[in-house]
Amino acid sequence: LSGQETALVSQINGGLAKPTFIPPRPTTRGVRRQPTLILNVETLAHLALIARYGSDWYRELGSEREPGSRLVTLAGAIHNPGIYEIENGTPLDALFEAAGGLNDSLGSVLVGGYFGSWFTPAALENVALSNAALAQTGAGLGCAAVVALPANACVVAETVRVAIYLATETAHQCGPCVHGTAAIARALHEIGGGTAAASAYADINRWTTTLPGRGACHHPNGLAHFVASAVHNFRDQFTDHAHKGPCDDCSNHILPIPHS
Ligand code: SF4
């Protein structure tokens, strides 16, 4: 939780490490009620290099709108998974190639981590790793984690696992988030197990549409986006599970879940 900026400020001020409602943003009232600038380490590293070499140097990479480089975490069915520094706007297939290429046939790709978006292999053509390019598909880079799931991993089971994890990771202080994330995870679990009510898809659609913006932080927004992206882009797989229950690949877990 302390990674969320208002939770970090709250803890430094002697309170609980839980997000607080904004406004005020920490830039208006933060540590000891003073305006506080909070940046992640990657941004600070970029600032240090820009101070040393100048903004023109930084702008030699990337685009006018998103200049420079960024760190991307690459995992899954890749020969050399790891953290890569890429030019903003690098095509996804170029990143795969730089990492030694795929080591298995591709089933799906998650871009942006657990608040991110799912892509089918067919939809990956021309996907570039910049927020502007991804925004055209309703996606974003988020935490810049990219996971290539092999074809023998089940996108339904992986979505259910992550949704359950995220639903248990709320700060337990905003009713819509606590109850909404749990309801979505439960409905998904029932779809994955073939025991869902006929209304499950409509419920998930309604909840993932109405939940964003209903909490002190963006946790419910992230879960809603992640789930909606999976259900929208892999509807056939979800429908198969709803009718037949778990598939043979449901136990091939790829995405890391802490404490599981
Ligand atoms: S929205 Fe959810 S995770 Fe965020 S502060 Fe509220 S209960 Fe916690």
mmCIF file of C-alpha atoms and ligand atoms in Angstrom:
data_model
loop_
_atom_site.group_PDB
_atom_site.id
_atom_site.type_symbol
_atom_site.label_atom_id
_atom_site.label_comp_id
_atom_site.label_asym_id
_atom_site.label_seq_id
_atom_site.Cartn_x
_atom_site.Cartn_y
_atom_site.Cartn_z
ATOM 1 C CA LEU A 1 0.000 0.000 0.000
ATOM 2 C CA SER A 2 2.839 2.394 0.711
ATOM 3 C CA GLY A 3 3.534 2.621 -2.998
ATOM 4 C CA GLN A 4 0.415 4.776 -3.341
ATOM 5 C CA GLU A 5 1.502 8.372 -2.778
ATOM 6 C CA THR A 6 -1.186 9.481 -0.322
ATOM 7 C CA ALA A 7 -0.666 6.279 1.702
ATOM 8 C CA LEU A 8 3.057 7.042 1.803
ATOM 9 C CA VAL A 9 2.388 10.587 3.035
ATOM 10 C CA SER A 10 -0.079 9.310 5.625
ATOM 11 C CA GLN A 11 2.468 6.863 7.017
ATOM 12 C CA ILE A 12 5.294 9.413 7.103
ATOM 13 C CA ASN A 13 2.924 11.759 8.975
ATOM 14 C CA GLY A 14 2.422 9.069 11.634
ATOM 15 C CA GLY A 15 -0.869 7.674 10.336
ATOM 16 C CA LEU A 16 -1.780 4.371 8.731
ATOM 17 C CA ALA A 17 -0.291 3.448 5.352
ATOM 18 C CA LYS A 18 -3.680 3.824 3.672
ATOM 19 C CA PRO A 19 -4.681 6.071 0.763
ATOM 20 C CA THR A 20 -6.512 9.291 1.625
ATOM 21 C CA PHE A 21 -9.089 11.046 -0.506
ATOM 22 C CA ILE A 22 -7.906 13.743 -2.898
ATOM 23 C CA PRO A 23 -8.087 16.702 -3.027
ATOM 24 C CA PRO A 24 -5.868 17.783 -1.483
ATOM 25 C CA ARG A 25 -3.082 16.214 -3.503
ATOM 26 C CA PRO A 26 0.271 15.832 -1.762
ATOM 27 C CA THR A 27 1.596 18.613 -4.013
ATOM 28 C CA THR A 28 -0.815 20.904 -2.139
ATOM 29 C CA ARG A 29 -0.673 19.356 1.342
ATOM 30 C CA GLY A 30 1.580 16.422 2.073
ATOM 31 C CA VAL A 31 4.328 15.634 4.571
ATOM 32 C CA ARG A 32 3.863 17.801 7.688
ATOM 33 C CA ARG A 33 1.042 19.542 5.772
ATOM 34 C CA GLN A 34 3.594 21.084 3.393
ATOM 35 C CA PRO A 35 3.459 20.807 -0.427
ATOM 36 C CA THR A 36 5.289 17.563 -1.223
ATOM 37 C CA LEU A 37 6.702 16.305 -4.508
ATOM 38 C CA ILE A 38 6.651 12.511 -4.850
ATOM 39 C CA LEU A 39 8.474 10.867 -7.731
ATOM 40 C CA ASN A 40 9.448 7.289 -8.388
ATOM 41 C CA VAL A 41 13.093 6.309 -8.604
ATOM 42 C CA GLU A 42 13.017 5.891 -12.383
ATOM 43 C CA THR A 43 11.827 9.486 -12.818
ATOM 44 C CA LEU A 44 14.538 10.774 -10.471
ATOM 45 C CA ALA A 45 17.158 8.846 -12.436
ATOM 46 C CA HIS A 46 15.909 10.437 -15.674
ATOM 47 C CA LEU A 47 15.992 13.890 -14.073
ATOM 48 C CA ALA A 48 19.588 13.383 -12.978
ATOM 49 C CA LEU A 49 20.630 12.393 -16.508
ATOM 50 C CA ILE A 50 18.691 15.279 -18.081
ATOM 51 C CA ALA A 51 20.416 17.678 -15.658
ATOM 52 C CA ARG A 52 23.785 16.280 -16.727
ATOM 53 C CA TYR A 53 23.307 15.877 -20.487
ATOM 54 C CA GLY A 54 20.448 18.262 -21.298
ATOM 55 C CA SER A 55 16.910 17.888 -22.574
ATOM 56 C CA ASP A 56 17.978 17.721 -26.240
ATOM 57 C CA TRP A 57 20.005 14.609 -25.429
ATOM 58 C CA TYR A 58 16.991 13.055 -23.712
ATOM 59 C CA ARG A 59 14.764 13.892 -26.663
ATOM 60 C CA GLU A 60 16.971 12.045 -29.097
ATOM 61 C CA LEU A 61 14.901 8.989 -28.160
ATOM 62 C CA GLY A 62 11.152 8.560 -28.260
ATOM 63 C CA SER A 63 8.597 10.953 -29.700
ATOM 64 C CA GLU A 64 7.769 14.622 -29.228
ATOM 65 C CA ARG A 65 4.969 13.658 -26.871
ATOM 66 C CA GLU A 66 6.765 10.842 -25.040
ATOM 67 C CA PRO A 67 10.484 11.452 -25.309
ATOM 68 C CA GLY A 68 13.224 9.329 -23.786
ATOM 69 C CA SER A 69 13.357 5.802 -22.537
ATOM 70 C CA ARG A 70 11.707 3.702 -19.853
ATOM 71 C CA LEU A 71 12.222 0.491 -17.957
ATOM 72 C CA VAL A 72 10.023 -2.450 -18.894
ATOM 73 C CA THR A 73 9.716 -5.720 -16.997
ATOM 74 C CA LEU A 74 9.370 -8.621 -19.413
ATOM 75 C CA ALA A 75 8.252 -12.060 -18.233
ATOM 76 C CA GLY A 76 6.584 -15.256 -19.405
ATOM 77 C CA ALA A 77 7.333 -17.287 -22.528
ATOM 78 C CA ILE A 78 10.503 -15.342 -23.381
ATOM 79 C CA HIS A 79 14.035 -16.718 -23.769
ATOM 80 C CA ASN A 80 15.592 -13.944 -21.675
ATOM 81 C CA PRO A 81 13.011 -12.427 -19.325
ATOM 82 C CA GLY A 82 14.139 -9.466 -17.263
ATOM 83 C CA ILE A 83 14.118 -5.690 -17.013
ATOM 84 C CA TYR A 84 14.907 -3.832 -20.227
ATOM 85 C CA GLU A 85 15.439 -0.147 -20.917
ATOM 86 C CA ILE A 86 13.614 0.666 -24.151
ATOM 87 C CA GLU A 87 13.016 3.725 -26.276
ATOM 88 C CA ASN A 88 9.470 5.005 -25.733
ATOM 89 C CA GLY A 89 7.368 3.718 -28.630
ATOM 90 C CA THR A 90 9.388 0.545 -29.193
ATOM 91 C CA PRO A 91 7.223 -2.053 -31.007
ATOM 92 C CA LEU A 92 6.342 -4.953 -28.738
ATOM 93 C CA ASP A 93 7.697 -7.531 -31.183
ATOM 94 C CA ALA A 94 11.043 -5.668 -31.238
ATOM 95 C CA LEU A 95 11.213 -5.983 -27.449
ATOM 96 C CA PHE A 96 10.465 -9.709 -27.691
ATOM 97 C CA GLU A 97 13.207 -10.043 -30.285
ATOM 98 C CA ALA A 98 15.721 -8.121 -28.154
ATOM 99 C CA ALA A 99 14.938 -10.532 -25.315
ATOM 100 C CA GLY A 100 15.815 -13.558 -27.425
ATOM 101 C CA GLY A 101 12.348 -14.135 -28.822
ATOM 102 C CA LEU A 102 9.473 -16.301 -27.649
ATOM 103 C CA ASN A 103 10.299 -19.755 -26.340
ATOM 104 C CA ASP A 104 6.777 -21.118 -26.796
ATOM 105 C CA SER A 105 3.693 -20.461 -28.898
ATOM 106 C CA LEU A 106 1.872 -17.385 -27.688
ATOM 107 C CA GLY A 107 -1.607 -17.530 -26.138
ATOM 108 C CA SER A 108 -2.044 -13.984 -24.840
ATOM 109 C CA VAL A 109 -0.071 -10.982 -23.633
ATOM 110 C CA LEU A 110 -0.690 -8.832 -20.582
ATOM 111 C CA VAL A 111 0.585 -5.255 -20.966
ATOM 112 C CA GLY A 112 0.694 -2.931 -17.960
ATOM 113 C CA GLY A 113 0.770 -5.439 -15.111
ATOM 114 C CA TYR A 114 -2.209 -6.287 -12.914
ATOM 115 C CA PHE A 115 -3.978 -2.999 -13.691
ATOM 116 C CA GLY A 116 -3.204 -3.514 -17.368
ATOM 117 C CA SER A 117 -4.795 -4.894 -20.533
ATOM 118 C CA TRP A 118 -4.895 -8.301 -22.194
ATOM 119 C CA PHE A 119 -4.108 -8.728 -25.880
ATOM 120 C CA THR A 120 -4.725 -11.661 -28.184
ATOM 121 C CA PRO A 121 -1.725 -12.604 -30.361
ATOM 122 C CA ALA A 122 -3.622 -11.311 -33.413
ATOM 123 C CA ALA A 123 -4.140 -7.912 -31.770
ATOM 124 C CA LEU A 124 -0.433 -7.509 -31.038
ATOM 125 C CA GLU A 125 0.546 -6.531 -34.540
ATOM 126 C CA ASN A 126 1.742 -2.924 -34.542
ATOM 127 C CA VAL A 127 1.435 -2.569 -30.749
ATOM 128 C CA ALA A 128 4.023 -0.024 -29.628
ATOM 129 C CA LEU A 129 5.116 0.527 -26.052
ATOM 130 C CA SER A 130 4.087 4.116 -25.446
ATOM 131 C CA ASN A 131 1.060 5.434 -23.633
ATOM 132 C CA ALA A 132 -0.090 7.365 -26.706
ATOM 133 C CA ALA A 133 0.022 4.288 -28.943
ATOM 134 C CA LEU A 134 -1.564 1.996 -26.384
ATOM 135 C CA ALA A 135 -4.309 4.523 -25.633
ATOM 136 C CA GLN A 136 -5.655 3.889 -29.144
ATOM 137 C CA THR A 137 -6.530 0.372 -27.976
ATOM 138 C CA GLY A 138 -7.857 1.508 -24.584
ATOM 139 C CA ALA A 139 -4.663 0.316 -22.892
ATOM 140 C CA GLY A 140 -1.719 1.978 -21.163
ATOM 141 C CA LEU A 141 1.758 1.086 -19.981
ATOM 142 C CA GLY A 142 0.890 1.278 -16.285
ATOM 143 C CA CYS A 143 3.742 -0.245 -14.290
ATOM 144 C CA ALA A 144 5.359 -1.243 -17.619
ATOM 145 C CA ALA A 145 5.243 -4.974 -16.922
ATOM 146 C CA VAL A 146 4.660 -7.178 -19.974
ATOM 147 C CA VAL A 147 3.880 -10.881 -19.619
ATOM 148 C CA ALA A 148 3.720 -13.228 -22.609
ATOM 149 C CA LEU A 149 1.480 -16.155 -21.704
ATOM 150 C CA PRO A 150 2.167 -19.384 -23.588
ATOM 151 C CA ALA A 151 -0.713 -21.052 -25.387
ATOM 152 C CA ASN A 152 -0.880 -23.746 -22.699
ATOM 153 C CA ALA A 153 -1.673 -21.199 -19.985
ATOM 154 C CA CYS A 154 -5.332 -20.344 -19.422
ATOM 155 C CA VAL A 155 -6.156 -16.656 -19.615
ATOM 156 C CA VAL A 156 -9.414 -17.295 -17.732
ATOM 157 C CA ALA A 157 -7.712 -18.989 -14.779
ATOM 158 C CA GLU A 158 -4.972 -16.357 -14.698
ATOM 159 C CA THR A 159 -7.539 -13.556 -14.684
ATOM 160 C CA VAL A 160 -9.457 -15.225 -11.866
ATOM 161 C CA ARG A 161 -6.281 -15.710 -9.792
ATOM 162 C CA VAL A 162 -5.237 -12.075 -10.156
ATOM 163 C CA ALA A 163 -8.762 -10.741 -9.537
ATOM 164 C CA ILE A 164 -9.017 -12.739 -6.301
ATOM 165 C CA TYR A 165 -5.580 -11.482 -5.248
ATOM 166 C CA LEU A 166 -6.478 -7.848 -5.990
ATOM 167 C CA ALA A 167 -9.806 -8.188 -4.187
ATOM 168 C CA THR A 168 -7.947 -9.275 -1.052
ATOM 169 C CA GLU A 169 -5.463 -6.405 -1.363
ATOM 170 C CA THR A 170 -7.824 -3.461 -0.782
ATOM 171 C CA ALA A 171 -7.130 -1.173 2.178
ATOM 172 C CA HIS A 172 -10.560 -2.148 3.565
ATOM 173 C CA GLN A 173 -11.702 1.429 3.921
ATOM 174 C CA CYS A 174 -13.968 2.221 0.932
ATOM 175 C CA GLY A 175 -17.188 0.209 0.733
ATOM 176 C CA PRO A 176 -17.597 0.182 -3.067
ATOM 177 C CA CYS A 177 -14.021 -1.040 -3.480
ATOM 178 C CA VAL A 178 -14.142 -3.716 -0.780
ATOM 179 C CA HIS A 179 -17.499 -5.113 -1.876
ATOM 180 C CA GLY A 180 -17.216 -4.397 -5.597
ATOM 181 C CA THR A 181 -13.821 -6.038 -6.095
ATOM 182 C CA ALA A 182 -14.950 -9.066 -4.075
ATOM 183 C CA ALA A 183 -18.156 -9.389 -6.108
ATOM 184 C CA ILE A 184 -16.256 -9.226 -9.403
ATOM 185 C CA ALA A 185 -13.701 -11.790 -8.236
ATOM 186 C CA ARG A 186 -16.470 -14.108 -7.019
ATOM 187 C CA ALA A 187 -18.432 -13.891 -10.294
ATOM 188 C CA LEU A 188 -15.258 -14.509 -12.302
ATOM 189 C CA HIS A 189 -14.373 -17.488 -10.128
ATOM 190 C CA GLU A 190 -17.829 -18.936 -10.744
ATOM 191 C CA ILE A 191 -17.510 -18.413 -14.507
ATOM 192 C CA GLY A 192 -14.112 -20.114 -14.447
ATOM 193 C CA GLY A 193 -15.534 -23.032 -12.503
ATOM 194 C CA GLY A 194 -18.628 -23.429 -14.671
ATOM 195 C CA THR A 195 -21.018 -22.579 -11.831
ATOM 196 C CA ALA A 196 -21.940 -18.982 -12.660
ATOM 197 C CA ALA A 197 -25.490 -17.686 -12.801
ATOM 198 C CA ALA A 198 -26.822 -16.630 -16.197
ATOM 199 C CA SER A 199 -26.510 -12.995 -15.139
ATOM 200 C CA ALA A 200 -22.744 -13.235 -14.391
ATOM 201 C CA TYR A 201 -21.547 -11.476 -17.565
ATOM 202 C CA ALA A 202 -24.078 -8.677 -17.185
ATOM 203 C CA ASP A 203 -23.099 -8.301 -13.526
ATOM 204 C CA ILE A 204 -19.388 -8.127 -14.321
ATOM 205 C CA ASN A 205 -20.030 -5.662 -17.117
ATOM 206 C CA ARG A 206 -22.087 -3.441 -14.812
ATOM 207 C CA TRP A 207 -19.656 -3.645 -11.893
ATOM 208 C CA THR A 208 -16.532 -3.000 -13.979
ATOM 209 C CA THR A 209 -18.283 0.029 -15.480
ATOM 210 C CA THR A 210 -19.608 1.533 -12.263
ATOM 211 C CA LEU A 211 -16.769 0.717 -9.843
ATOM 212 C CA PRO A 212 -14.001 2.998 -11.203
ATOM 213 C CA GLY A 213 -13.720 6.257 -9.286
ATOM 214 C CA ARG A 214 -15.590 4.925 -6.256
ATOM 215 C CA GLY A 215 -12.583 4.635 -3.943
ATOM 216 C CA ALA A 216 -9.925 6.829 -2.374
ATOM 217 C CA CYS A 217 -7.319 5.386 -4.714
ATOM 218 C CA HIS A 218 -7.235 3.782 -8.167
ATOM 219 C CA HIS A 219 -7.146 0.195 -6.930
ATOM 220 C CA PRO A 220 -10.755 -0.577 -7.950
ATOM 221 C CA ASN A 221 -10.233 1.211 -11.287
ATOM 222 C CA GLY A 222 -7.259 -1.018 -12.008
ATOM 223 C CA LEU A 223 -9.031 -4.262 -11.176
ATOM 224 C CA ALA A 224 -12.101 -3.233 -13.192
ATOM 225 C CA HIS A 225 -9.980 -2.416 -16.239
ATOM 226 C CA PHE A 226 -7.950 -5.631 -15.972
ATOM 227 C CA VAL A 227 -11.071 -7.812 -15.746
ATOM 228 C CA ALA A 228 -13.055 -5.966 -18.430
ATOM 229 C CA SER A 229 -10.127 -6.264 -20.818
ATOM 230 C CA ALA A 230 -9.879 -10.032 -20.274
ATOM 231 C CA VAL A 231 -13.607 -10.696 -20.604
ATOM 232 C CA HIS A 232 -13.894 -8.468 -23.672
ATOM 233 C CA ASN A 233 -10.869 -9.823 -25.559
ATOM 234 C CA PHE A 234 -11.199 -13.491 -24.596
ATOM 235 C CA ARG A 235 -14.961 -13.841 -24.493
ATOM 236 C CA ASP A 236 -14.934 -17.271 -26.182
ATOM 237 C CA GLN A 237 -12.615 -18.728 -23.539
ATOM 238 C CA PHE A 238 -14.746 -17.300 -20.715
ATOM 239 C CA THR A 239 -17.911 -18.644 -22.330
ATOM 240 C CA ASP A 240 -16.306 -22.089 -22.708
ATOM 241 C CA HIS A 241 -15.432 -22.148 -19.015
ATOM 242 C CA ALA A 242 -18.894 -20.927 -18.037
ATOM 243 C CA HIS A 243 -20.394 -23.898 -19.906
ATOM 244 C CA LYS A 244 -17.819 -26.635 -19.317
ATOM 245 C CA GLY A 245 -15.905 -25.633 -16.183
ATOM 246 C CA PRO A 246 -12.090 -25.610 -15.798
ATOM 247 C CA CYS A 247 -9.971 -26.608 -18.805
ATOM 248 C CA ASP A 248 -6.823 -28.765 -18.852
ATOM 249 C CA ASP A 249 -4.624 -25.629 -18.778
ATOM 250 C CA CYS A 250 -6.272 -23.989 -15.767
ATOM 251 C CA SER A 251 -3.606 -25.368 -13.405
ATOM 252 C CA ASN A 252 -0.661 -23.980 -15.446
ATOM 253 C CA HIS A 253 -0.037 -20.881 -13.361
ATOM 254 C CA ILE A 254 2.228 -18.272 -14.936
ATOM 255 C CA LEU A 255 1.438 -14.930 -13.317
ATOM 256 C CA PRO A 256 3.146 -14.481 -9.935
ATOM 257 C CA ILE A 257 0.804 -13.975 -6.996
ATOM 258 C CA PRO A 258 2.446 -13.040 -3.675
ATOM 259 C CA HIS A 259 1.809 -15.449 -0.805
ATOM 260 C CA SER A 260 0.046 -17.989 -3.049
HETATM 261 S S1 SF4 B 1 -10.239 2.353 -3.025
HETATM 262 FE FE1 SF4 B 1 -9.910 0.309 -2.137
HETATM 263 S S2 SF4 B 1 -7.689 0.064 -2.021
HETATM 264 FE FE2 SF4 B 1 -8.123 2.259 -2.361
HETATM 265 S S3 SF4 B 1 -8.187 3.152 -0.309
HETATM 266 FE FE3 SF4 B 1 -10.277 2.556 -0.785
HETATM 267 S S4 SF4 B 1 -10.506 0.435 0.024
HETATM 268 FE FE4 SF4 B 1 -8.326 0.920 -0.071
#
